[in-house]
PDB file of C-alpha atoms in Angstrom:
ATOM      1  CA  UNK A 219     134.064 -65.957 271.287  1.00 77.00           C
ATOM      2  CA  UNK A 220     132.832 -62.686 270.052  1.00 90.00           C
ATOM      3  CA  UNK A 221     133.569 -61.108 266.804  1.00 95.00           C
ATOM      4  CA  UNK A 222     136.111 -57.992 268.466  1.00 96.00           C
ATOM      5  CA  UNK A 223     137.937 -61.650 269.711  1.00 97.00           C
ATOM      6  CA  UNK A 224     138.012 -63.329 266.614  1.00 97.00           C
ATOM      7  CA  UNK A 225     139.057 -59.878 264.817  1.00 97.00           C
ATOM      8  CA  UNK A 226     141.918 -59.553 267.383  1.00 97.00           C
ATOM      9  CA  UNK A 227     142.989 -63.313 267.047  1.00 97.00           C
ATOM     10  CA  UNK A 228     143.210 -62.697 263.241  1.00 97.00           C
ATOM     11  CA  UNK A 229     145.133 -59.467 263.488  1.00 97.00           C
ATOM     12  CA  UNK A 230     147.470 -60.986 265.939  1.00 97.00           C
ATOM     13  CA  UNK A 231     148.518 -63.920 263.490  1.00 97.00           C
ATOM     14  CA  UNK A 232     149.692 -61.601 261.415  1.00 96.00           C
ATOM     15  CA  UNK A 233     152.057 -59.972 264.030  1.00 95.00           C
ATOM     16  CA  UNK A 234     149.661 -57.140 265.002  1.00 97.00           C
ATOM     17  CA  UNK A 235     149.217 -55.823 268.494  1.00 96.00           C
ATOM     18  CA  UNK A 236     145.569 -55.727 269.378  1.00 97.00           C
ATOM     19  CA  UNK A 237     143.664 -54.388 272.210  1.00 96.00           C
ATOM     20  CA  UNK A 238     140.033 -54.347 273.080  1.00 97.00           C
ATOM     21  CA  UNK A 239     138.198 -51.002 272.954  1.00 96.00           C
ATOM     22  CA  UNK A 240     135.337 -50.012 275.243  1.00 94.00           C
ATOM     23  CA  UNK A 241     132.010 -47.594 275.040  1.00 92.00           C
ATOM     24  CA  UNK A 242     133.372 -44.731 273.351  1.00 88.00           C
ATOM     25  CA  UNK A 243     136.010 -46.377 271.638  1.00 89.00           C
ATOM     26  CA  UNK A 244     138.387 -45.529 274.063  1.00 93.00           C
ATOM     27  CA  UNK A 245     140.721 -48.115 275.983  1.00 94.00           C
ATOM     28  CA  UNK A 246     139.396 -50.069 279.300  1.00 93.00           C
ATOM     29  CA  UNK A 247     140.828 -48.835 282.223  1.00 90.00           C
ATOM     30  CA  UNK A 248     143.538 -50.234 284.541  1.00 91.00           C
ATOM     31  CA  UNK A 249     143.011 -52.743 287.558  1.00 91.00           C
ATOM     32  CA  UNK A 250     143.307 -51.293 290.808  1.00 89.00           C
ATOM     33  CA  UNK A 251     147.302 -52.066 291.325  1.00 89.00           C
ATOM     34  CA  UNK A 252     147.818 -50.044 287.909  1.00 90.00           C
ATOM     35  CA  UNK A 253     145.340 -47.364 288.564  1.00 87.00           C
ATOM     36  CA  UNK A 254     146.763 -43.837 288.531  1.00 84.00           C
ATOM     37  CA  UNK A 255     150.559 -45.715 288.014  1.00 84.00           C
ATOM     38  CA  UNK A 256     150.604 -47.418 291.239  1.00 85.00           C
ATOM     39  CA  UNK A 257     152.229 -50.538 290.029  1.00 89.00           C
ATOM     40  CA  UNK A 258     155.341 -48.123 287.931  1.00 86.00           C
ATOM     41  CA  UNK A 259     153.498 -48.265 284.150  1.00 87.00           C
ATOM     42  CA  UNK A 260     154.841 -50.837 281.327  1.00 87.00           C
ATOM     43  CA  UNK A 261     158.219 -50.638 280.611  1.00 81.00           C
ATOM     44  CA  UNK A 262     157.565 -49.481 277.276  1.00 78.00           C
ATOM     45  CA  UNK A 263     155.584 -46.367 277.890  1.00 81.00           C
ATOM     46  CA  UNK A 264     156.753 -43.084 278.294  1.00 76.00           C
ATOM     47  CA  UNK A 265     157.092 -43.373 282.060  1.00 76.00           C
ATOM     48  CA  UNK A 266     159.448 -46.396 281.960  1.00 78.00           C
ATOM     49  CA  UNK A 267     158.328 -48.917 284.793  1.00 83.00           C
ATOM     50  CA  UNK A 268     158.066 -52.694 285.912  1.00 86.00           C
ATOM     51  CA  UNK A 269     154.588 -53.289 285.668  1.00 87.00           C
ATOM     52  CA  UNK A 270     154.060 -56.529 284.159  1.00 82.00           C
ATOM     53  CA  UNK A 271     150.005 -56.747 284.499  1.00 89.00           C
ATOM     54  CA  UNK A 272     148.299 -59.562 283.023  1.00 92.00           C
ATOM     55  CA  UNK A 273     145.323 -57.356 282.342  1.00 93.00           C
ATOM     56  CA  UNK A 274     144.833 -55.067 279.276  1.00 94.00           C
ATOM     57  CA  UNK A 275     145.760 -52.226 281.056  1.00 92.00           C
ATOM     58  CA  UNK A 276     147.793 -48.422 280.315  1.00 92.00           C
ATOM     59  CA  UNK A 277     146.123 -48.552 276.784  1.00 91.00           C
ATOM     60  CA  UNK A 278     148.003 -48.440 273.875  1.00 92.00           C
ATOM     61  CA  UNK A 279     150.784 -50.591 275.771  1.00 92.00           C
ATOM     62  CA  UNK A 280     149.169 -53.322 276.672  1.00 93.00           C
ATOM     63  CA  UNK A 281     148.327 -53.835 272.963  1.00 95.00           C
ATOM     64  CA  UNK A 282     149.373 -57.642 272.126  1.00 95.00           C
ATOM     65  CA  UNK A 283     149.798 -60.128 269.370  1.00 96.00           C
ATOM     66  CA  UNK A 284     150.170 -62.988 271.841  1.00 96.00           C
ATOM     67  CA  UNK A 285     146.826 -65.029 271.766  1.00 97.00           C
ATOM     68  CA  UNK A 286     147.678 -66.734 275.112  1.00 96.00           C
ATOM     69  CA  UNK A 287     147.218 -63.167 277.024  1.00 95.00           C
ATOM     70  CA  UNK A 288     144.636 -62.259 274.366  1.00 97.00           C
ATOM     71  CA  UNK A 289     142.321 -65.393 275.425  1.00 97.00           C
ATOM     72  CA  UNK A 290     143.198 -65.437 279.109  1.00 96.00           C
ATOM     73  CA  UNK A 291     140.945 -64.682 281.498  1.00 95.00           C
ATOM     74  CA  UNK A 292     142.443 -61.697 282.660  1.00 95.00           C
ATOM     75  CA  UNK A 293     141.167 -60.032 279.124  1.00 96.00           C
ATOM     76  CA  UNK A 294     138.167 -61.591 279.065  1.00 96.00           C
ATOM     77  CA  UNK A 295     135.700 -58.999 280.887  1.00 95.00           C
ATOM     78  CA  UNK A 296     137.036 -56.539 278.254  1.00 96.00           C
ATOM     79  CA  UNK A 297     135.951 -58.421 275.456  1.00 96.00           C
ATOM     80  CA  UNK A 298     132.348 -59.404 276.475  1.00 95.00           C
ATOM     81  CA  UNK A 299     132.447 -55.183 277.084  1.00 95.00           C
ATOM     82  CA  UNK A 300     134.167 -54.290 273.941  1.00 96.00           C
ATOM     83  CA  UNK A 301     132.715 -52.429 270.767  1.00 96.00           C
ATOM     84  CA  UNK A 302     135.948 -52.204 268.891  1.00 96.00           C
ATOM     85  CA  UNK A 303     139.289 -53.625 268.276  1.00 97.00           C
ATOM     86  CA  UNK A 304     142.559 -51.034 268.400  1.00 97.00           C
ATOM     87  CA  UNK A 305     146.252 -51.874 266.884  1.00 97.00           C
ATOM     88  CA  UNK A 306     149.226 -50.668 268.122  1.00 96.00           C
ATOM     89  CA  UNK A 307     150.585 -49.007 264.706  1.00 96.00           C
ATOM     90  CA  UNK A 308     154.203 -48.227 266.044  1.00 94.00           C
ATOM     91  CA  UNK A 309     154.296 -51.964 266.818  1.00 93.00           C
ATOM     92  CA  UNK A 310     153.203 -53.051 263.818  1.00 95.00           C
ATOM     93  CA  UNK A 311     155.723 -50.379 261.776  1.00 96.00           C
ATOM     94  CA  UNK A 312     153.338 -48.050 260.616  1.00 97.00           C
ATOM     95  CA  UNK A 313     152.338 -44.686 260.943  1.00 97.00           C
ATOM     96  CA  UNK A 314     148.799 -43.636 260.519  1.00 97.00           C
ATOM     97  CA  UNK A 315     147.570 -40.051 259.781  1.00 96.00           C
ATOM     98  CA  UNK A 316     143.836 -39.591 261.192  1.00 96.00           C
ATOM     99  CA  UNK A 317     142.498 -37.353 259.162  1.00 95.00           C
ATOM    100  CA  UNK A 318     139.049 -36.508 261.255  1.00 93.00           C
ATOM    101  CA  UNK A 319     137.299 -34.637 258.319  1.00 92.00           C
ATOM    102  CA  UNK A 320     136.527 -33.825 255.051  1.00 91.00           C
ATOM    103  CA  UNK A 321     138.563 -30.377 255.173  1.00 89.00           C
ATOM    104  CA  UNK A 322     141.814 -32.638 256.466  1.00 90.00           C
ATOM    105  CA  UNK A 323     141.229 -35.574 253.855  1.00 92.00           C
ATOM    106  CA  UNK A 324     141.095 -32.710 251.127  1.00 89.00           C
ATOM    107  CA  UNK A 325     144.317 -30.944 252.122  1.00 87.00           C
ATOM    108  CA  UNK A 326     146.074 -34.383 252.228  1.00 89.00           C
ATOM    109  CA  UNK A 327     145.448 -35.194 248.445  1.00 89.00           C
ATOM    110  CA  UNK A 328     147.281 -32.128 248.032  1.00 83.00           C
ATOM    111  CA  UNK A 329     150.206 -32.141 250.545  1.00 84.00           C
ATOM    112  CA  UNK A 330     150.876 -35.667 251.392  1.00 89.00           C
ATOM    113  CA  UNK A 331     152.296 -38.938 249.643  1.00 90.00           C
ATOM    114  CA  UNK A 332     149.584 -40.948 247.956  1.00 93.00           C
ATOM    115  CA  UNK A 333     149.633 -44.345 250.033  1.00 96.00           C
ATOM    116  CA  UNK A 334     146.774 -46.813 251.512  1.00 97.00           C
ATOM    117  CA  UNK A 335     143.788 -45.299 252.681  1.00 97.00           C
ATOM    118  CA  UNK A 336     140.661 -46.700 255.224  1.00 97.00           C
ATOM    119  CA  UNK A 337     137.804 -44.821 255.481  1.00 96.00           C
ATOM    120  CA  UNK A 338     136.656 -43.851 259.034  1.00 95.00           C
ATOM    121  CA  UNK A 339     133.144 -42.580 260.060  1.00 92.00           C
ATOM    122  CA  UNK A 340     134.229 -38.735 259.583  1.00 92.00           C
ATOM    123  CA  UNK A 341     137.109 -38.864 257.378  1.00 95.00           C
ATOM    124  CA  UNK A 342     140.453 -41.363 256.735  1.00 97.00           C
ATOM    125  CA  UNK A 343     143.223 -43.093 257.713  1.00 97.00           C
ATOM    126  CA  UNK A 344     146.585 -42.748 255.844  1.00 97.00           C
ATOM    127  CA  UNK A 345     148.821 -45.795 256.608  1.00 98.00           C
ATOM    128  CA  UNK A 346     152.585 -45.474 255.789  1.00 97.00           C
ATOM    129  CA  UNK A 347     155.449 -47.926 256.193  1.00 96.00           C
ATOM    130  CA  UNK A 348     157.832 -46.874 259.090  1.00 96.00           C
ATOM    131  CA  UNK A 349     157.007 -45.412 262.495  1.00 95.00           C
ATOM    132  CA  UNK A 350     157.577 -42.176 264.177  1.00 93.00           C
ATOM    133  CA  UNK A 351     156.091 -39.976 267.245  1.00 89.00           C
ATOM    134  CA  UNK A 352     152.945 -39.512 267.551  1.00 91.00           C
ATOM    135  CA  UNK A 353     151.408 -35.989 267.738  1.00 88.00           C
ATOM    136  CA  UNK A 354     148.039 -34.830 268.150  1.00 86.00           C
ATOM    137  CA  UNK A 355     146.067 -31.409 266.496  1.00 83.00           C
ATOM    138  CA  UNK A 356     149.640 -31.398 263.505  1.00 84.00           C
ATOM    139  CA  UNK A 357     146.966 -29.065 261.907  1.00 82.00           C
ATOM    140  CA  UNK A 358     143.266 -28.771 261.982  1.00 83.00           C
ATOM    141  CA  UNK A 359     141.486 -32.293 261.862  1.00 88.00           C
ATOM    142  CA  UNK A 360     144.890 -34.182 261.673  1.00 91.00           C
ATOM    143  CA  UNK A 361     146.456 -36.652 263.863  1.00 92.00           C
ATOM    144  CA  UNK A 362     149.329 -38.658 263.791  1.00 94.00           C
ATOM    145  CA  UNK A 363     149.447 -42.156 265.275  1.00 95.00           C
ATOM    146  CA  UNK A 364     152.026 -44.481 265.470  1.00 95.00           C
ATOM    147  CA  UNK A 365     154.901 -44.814 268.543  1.00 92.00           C
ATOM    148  CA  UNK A 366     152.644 -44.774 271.738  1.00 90.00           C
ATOM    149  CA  UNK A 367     149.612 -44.567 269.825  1.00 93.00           C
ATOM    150  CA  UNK A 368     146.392 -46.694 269.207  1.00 96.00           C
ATOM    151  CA  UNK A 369     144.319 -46.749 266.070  1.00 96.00           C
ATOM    152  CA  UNK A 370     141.118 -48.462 265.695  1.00 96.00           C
ATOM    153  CA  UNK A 371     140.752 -51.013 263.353  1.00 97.00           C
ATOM    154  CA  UNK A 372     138.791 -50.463 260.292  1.00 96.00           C
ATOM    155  CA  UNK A 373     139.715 -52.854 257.610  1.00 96.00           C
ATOM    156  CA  UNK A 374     143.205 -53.285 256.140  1.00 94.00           C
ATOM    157  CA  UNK A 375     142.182 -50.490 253.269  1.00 96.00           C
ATOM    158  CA  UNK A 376     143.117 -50.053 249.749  1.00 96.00           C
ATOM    159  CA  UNK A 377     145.983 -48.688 247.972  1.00 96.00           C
ATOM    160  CA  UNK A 378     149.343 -49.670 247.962  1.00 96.00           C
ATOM    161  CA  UNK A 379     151.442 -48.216 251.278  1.00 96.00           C
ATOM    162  CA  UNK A 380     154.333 -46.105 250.664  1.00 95.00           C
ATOM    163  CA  UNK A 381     156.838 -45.639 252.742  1.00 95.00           C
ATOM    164  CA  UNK A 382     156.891 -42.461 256.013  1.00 93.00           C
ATOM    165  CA  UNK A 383     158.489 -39.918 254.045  1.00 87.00           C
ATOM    166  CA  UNK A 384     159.913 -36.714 255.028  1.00 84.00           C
ATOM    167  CA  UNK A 385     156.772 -34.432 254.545  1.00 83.00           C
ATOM    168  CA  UNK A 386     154.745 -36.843 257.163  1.00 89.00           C
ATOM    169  CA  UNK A 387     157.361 -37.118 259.440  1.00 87.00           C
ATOM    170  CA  UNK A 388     158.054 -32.646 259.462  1.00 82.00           C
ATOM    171  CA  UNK A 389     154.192 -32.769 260.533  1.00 84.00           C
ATOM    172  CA  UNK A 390     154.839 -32.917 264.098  1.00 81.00           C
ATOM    173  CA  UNK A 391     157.111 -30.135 264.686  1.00 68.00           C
ATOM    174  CA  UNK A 392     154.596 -27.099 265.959  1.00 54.00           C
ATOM    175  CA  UNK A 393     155.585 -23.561 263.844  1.00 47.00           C
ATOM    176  CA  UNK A 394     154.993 -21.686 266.844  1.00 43.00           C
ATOM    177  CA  UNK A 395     154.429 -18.408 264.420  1.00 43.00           C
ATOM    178  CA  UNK A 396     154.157 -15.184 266.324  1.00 43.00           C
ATOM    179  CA  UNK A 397     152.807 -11.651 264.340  1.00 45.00           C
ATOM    180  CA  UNK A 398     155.912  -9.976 263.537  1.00 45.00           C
ATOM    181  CA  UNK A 399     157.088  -6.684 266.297  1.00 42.00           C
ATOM    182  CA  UNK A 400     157.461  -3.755 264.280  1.00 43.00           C
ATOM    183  CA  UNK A 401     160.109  -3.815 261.322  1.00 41.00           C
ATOM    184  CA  UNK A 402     161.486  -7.188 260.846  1.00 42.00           C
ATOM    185  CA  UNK A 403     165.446  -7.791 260.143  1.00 38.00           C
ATOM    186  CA  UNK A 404     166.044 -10.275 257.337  1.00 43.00           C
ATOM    187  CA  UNK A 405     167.227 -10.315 254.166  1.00 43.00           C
ATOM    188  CA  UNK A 406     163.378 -10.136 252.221  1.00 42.00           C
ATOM    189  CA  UNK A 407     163.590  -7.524 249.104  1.00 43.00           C
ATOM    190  CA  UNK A 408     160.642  -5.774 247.988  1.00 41.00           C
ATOM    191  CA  UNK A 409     160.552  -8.007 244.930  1.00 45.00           C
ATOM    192  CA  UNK A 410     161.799 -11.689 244.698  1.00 49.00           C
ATOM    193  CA  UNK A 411     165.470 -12.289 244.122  1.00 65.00           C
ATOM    194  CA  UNK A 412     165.292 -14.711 241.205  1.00 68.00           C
ATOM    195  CA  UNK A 413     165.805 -14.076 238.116  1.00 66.00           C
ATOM    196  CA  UNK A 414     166.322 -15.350 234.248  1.00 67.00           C
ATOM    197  CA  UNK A 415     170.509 -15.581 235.168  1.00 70.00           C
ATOM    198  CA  UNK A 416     169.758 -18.495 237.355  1.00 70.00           C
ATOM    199  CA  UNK A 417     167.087 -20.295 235.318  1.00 67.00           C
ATOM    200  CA  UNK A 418     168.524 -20.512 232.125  1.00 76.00           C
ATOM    201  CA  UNK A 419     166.468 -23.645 231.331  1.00 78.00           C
ATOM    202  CA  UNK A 420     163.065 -22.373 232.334  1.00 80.00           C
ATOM    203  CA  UNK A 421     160.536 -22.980 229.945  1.00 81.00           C
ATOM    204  CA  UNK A 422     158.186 -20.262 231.407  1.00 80.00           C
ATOM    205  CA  UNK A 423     158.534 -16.455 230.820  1.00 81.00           C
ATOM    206  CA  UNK A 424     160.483 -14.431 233.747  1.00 78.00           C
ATOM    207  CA  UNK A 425     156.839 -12.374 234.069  1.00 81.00           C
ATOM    208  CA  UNK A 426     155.000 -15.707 234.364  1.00 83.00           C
ATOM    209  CA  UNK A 427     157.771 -16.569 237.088  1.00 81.00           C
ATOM    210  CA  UNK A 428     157.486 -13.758 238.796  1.00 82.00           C
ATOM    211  CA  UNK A 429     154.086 -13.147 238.966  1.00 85.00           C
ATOM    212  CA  UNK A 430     153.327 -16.874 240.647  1.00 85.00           C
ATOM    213  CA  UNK A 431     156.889 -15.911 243.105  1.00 85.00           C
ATOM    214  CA  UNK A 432     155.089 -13.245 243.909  1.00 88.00           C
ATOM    215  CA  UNK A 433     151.684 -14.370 244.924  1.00 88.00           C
ATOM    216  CA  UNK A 434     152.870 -17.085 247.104  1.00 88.00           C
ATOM    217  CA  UNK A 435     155.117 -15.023 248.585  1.00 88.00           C
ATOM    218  CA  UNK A 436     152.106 -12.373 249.419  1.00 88.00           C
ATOM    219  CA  UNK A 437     150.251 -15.845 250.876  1.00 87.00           C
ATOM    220  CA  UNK A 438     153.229 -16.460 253.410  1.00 87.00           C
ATOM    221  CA  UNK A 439     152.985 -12.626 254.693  1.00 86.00           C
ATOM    222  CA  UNK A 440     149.788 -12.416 255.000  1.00 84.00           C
ATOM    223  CA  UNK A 441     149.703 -15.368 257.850  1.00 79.00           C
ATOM    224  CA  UNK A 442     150.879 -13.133 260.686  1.00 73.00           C
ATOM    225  CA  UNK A 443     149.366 -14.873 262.912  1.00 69.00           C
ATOM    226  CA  UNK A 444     149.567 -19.009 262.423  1.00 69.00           C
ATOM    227  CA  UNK A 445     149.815 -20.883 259.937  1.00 74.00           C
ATOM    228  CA  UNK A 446     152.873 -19.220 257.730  1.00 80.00           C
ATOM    229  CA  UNK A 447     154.800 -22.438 257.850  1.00 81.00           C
ATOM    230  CA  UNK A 448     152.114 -24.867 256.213  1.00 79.00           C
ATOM    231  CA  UNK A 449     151.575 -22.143 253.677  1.00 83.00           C
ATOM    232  CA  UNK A 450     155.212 -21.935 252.922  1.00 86.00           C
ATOM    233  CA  UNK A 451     155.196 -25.353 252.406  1.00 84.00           C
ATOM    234  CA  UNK A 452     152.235 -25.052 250.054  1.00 83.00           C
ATOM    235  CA  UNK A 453     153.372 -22.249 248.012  1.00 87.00           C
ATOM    236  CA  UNK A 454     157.021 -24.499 248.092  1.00 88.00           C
ATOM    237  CA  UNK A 455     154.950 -27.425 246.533  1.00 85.00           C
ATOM    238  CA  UNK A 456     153.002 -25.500 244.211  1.00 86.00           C
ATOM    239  CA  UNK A 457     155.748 -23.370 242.668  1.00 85.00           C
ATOM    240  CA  UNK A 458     158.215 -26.365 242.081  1.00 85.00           C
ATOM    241  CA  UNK A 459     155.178 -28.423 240.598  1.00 85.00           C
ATOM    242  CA  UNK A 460     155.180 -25.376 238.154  1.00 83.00           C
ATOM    243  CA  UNK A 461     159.307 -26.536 237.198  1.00 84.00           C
ATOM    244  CA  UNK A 462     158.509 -30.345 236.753  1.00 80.00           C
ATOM    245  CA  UNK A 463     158.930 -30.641 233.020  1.00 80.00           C
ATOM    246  CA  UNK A 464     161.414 -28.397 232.437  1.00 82.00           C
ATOM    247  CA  UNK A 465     164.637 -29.306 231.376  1.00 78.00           C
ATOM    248  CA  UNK A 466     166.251 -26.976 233.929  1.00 75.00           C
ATOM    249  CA  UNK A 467     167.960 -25.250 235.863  1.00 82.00           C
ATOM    250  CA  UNK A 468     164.996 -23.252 237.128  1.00 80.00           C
ATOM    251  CA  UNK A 469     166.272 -21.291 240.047  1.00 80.00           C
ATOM    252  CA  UNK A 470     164.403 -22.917 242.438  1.00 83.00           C
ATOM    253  CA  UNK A 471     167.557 -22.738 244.959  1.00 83.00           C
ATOM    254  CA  UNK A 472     166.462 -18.559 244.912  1.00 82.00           C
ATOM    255  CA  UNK A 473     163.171 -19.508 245.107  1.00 86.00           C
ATOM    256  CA  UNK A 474     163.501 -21.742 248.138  1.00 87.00           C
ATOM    257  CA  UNK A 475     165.595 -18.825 250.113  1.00 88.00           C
ATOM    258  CA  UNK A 476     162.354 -16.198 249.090  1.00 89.00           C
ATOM    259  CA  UNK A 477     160.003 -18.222 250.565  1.00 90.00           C
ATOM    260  CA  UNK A 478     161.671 -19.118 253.875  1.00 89.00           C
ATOM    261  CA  UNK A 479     162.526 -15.590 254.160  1.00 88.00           C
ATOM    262  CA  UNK A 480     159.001 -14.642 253.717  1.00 87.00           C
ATOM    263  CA  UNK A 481     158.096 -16.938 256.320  1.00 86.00           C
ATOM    264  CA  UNK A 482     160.355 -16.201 259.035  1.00 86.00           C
ATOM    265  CA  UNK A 483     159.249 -12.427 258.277  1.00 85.00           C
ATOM    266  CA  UNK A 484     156.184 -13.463 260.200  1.00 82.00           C
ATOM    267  CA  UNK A 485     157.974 -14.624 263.009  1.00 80.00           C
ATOM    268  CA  UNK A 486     158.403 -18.501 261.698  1.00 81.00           C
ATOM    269  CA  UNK A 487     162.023 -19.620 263.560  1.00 81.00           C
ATOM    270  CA  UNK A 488     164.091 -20.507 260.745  1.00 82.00           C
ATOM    271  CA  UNK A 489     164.718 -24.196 261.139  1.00 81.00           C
ATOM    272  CA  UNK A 490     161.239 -25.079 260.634  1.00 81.00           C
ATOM    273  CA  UNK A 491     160.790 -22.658 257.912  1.00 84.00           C
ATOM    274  CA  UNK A 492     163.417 -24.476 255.830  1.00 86.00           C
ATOM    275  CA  UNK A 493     162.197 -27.451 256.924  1.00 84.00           C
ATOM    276  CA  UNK A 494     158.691 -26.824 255.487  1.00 83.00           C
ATOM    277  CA  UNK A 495     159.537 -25.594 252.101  1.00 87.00           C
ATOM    278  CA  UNK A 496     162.280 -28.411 251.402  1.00 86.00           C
ATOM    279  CA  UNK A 497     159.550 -30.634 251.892  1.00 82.00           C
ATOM    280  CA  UNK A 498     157.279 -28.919 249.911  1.00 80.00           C
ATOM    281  CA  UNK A 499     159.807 -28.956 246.972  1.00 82.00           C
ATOM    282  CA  UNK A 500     160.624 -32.583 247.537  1.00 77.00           C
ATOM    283  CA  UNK A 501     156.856 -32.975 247.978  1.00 67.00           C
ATOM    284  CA  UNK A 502     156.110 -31.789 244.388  1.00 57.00           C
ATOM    285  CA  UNK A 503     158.989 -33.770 242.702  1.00 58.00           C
ATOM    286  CA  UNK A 504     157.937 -36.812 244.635  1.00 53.00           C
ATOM    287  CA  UNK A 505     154.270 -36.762 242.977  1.00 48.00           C
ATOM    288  CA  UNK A 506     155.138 -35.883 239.513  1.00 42.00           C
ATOM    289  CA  UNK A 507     157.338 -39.047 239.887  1.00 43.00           C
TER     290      UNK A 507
END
């Protein structure tokens, strides 16, 4: 029995689906009945079909925590060939975010939940409780993985896993920013709409308010051509971090609307812009908790 079987075995004990990985690290392929969906696909893939192979086959769904079909012979060519083990993290009920590099892994300590962590051999994985579509490129260097998804298997990590909150699960939806056509109609002043009348318990001075409102809002315009919803979200994040010991209110209901107008300014629709920056403000009150 090799050691990607004895791995699998283990995983699949504990209620994980398992499949081998070959050269590459990618899947094995199907058998000649499944090959290019002759035999229908699985019935839980995205092309809903009868195939009922007994060999690992259509990747991530043939992932299994059954050790009968994981030691039959069927599956045993792929694990004298394999140089990994995968899990199926939407099967298991978790999410993982692949961050691929250093860049990614950095802008996650900043915009994500803290939760359990494995190092991979460019960057990490970031394992939350609950599962979700999966999405590839969210951002540069950042995957998601979890419904029709495979992950390798790394080690079950460190830290303890929080639940999929709301900020991982707005990662998917693509901002689809376009430079603004001439003059823009919204509702975005030439200065920022809040002021001292609707944070009466702000701690900080309106000019140390404004100044900050100000700057992040010059951050948002300035992405004209991608990008204006993740800053929005950032500048959203930041700002209300800003608020967190203050006995309040702080205004950050005006703020919110200045930022989203900002960013639909550069041609981010609307829905996603809102989106973005509630997150970021839940985001911020979420980590000073």
């Amino acid at each position: 029995m090799s050691k990607h079987l004895r791995t699998a075995l283990a995983l699949a004990a504990a209620g994980v689906p398992v499949l081998p990985l070959r050269q590459g690290k990618t899947p094995f392929g199907n058998c000649r009945t499944c090959k290019d969906s002759g035999c229908g696909d699985r019935p839980n893939m995205k092309a809903a079909g009868p195939c009922r192979c007994p060999a690992p086959c259509h990747a991530w769904a043939a992932a299994t925590a059954d050790p009968h079909a994981l030691t039959s012979p069927m599956w045993a060519p792929a694990w004298r060939q394999a140089v990994a083990v995968a899990y199926h993290p939407g099967g298991t009920g978790v999410t993982v975010v692949d961050l691929d590099n250093a860049a990614a892994v950095e802008w996650a300590r900043g915009a994500l939940p803290a939760t359990r962590t494995v190092p991979t051999t460019r960057g990490e994985h970031w394992i939350y409780r609950g599962a979700m579509r999966s999405s590839n490129a969210v951002r540069p260097g950042v995957d998601i993985k979890s419904l029709m998804s495979y992950a390798r298997w790394l080690g079950p990590g460190t830290g303890r896993m929080a639940d999929l909150s709301p900020t991982v699960r707005a990662l998917p939806v693509k901002e689809e920013t376009t430079p603004a056509r001439g003059e823009v109609v919204s509702s975005l002043s030439s200065g920022a709409t809040w002021d001292r009348t609707v944070a009466t318990g702000c701690r900080h001075t309106e000019r140390y308010v404004r100044t900050g409102l100000e700057r992040g809002l010059a951050l948002v315009r300035a992405r004209t051509e991608s990008g204006a919803g993740s800053q929005a979200f950032g500048v959203a994040r930041f700002l209300a971090a800003q608020h967190a010991q203050c006995p309040g209110p702080c205004g950050l209901d005006a703020i919110r609307e200045d930022i989203v107008t900002a960013a639909v300014s550069v041609g981010v629709p609307e829905t996603y812009a809102r989106r973005a920056v509630a997150n970021g403000l839940k985001t911020a009150s979420e980590r000073v908790a």
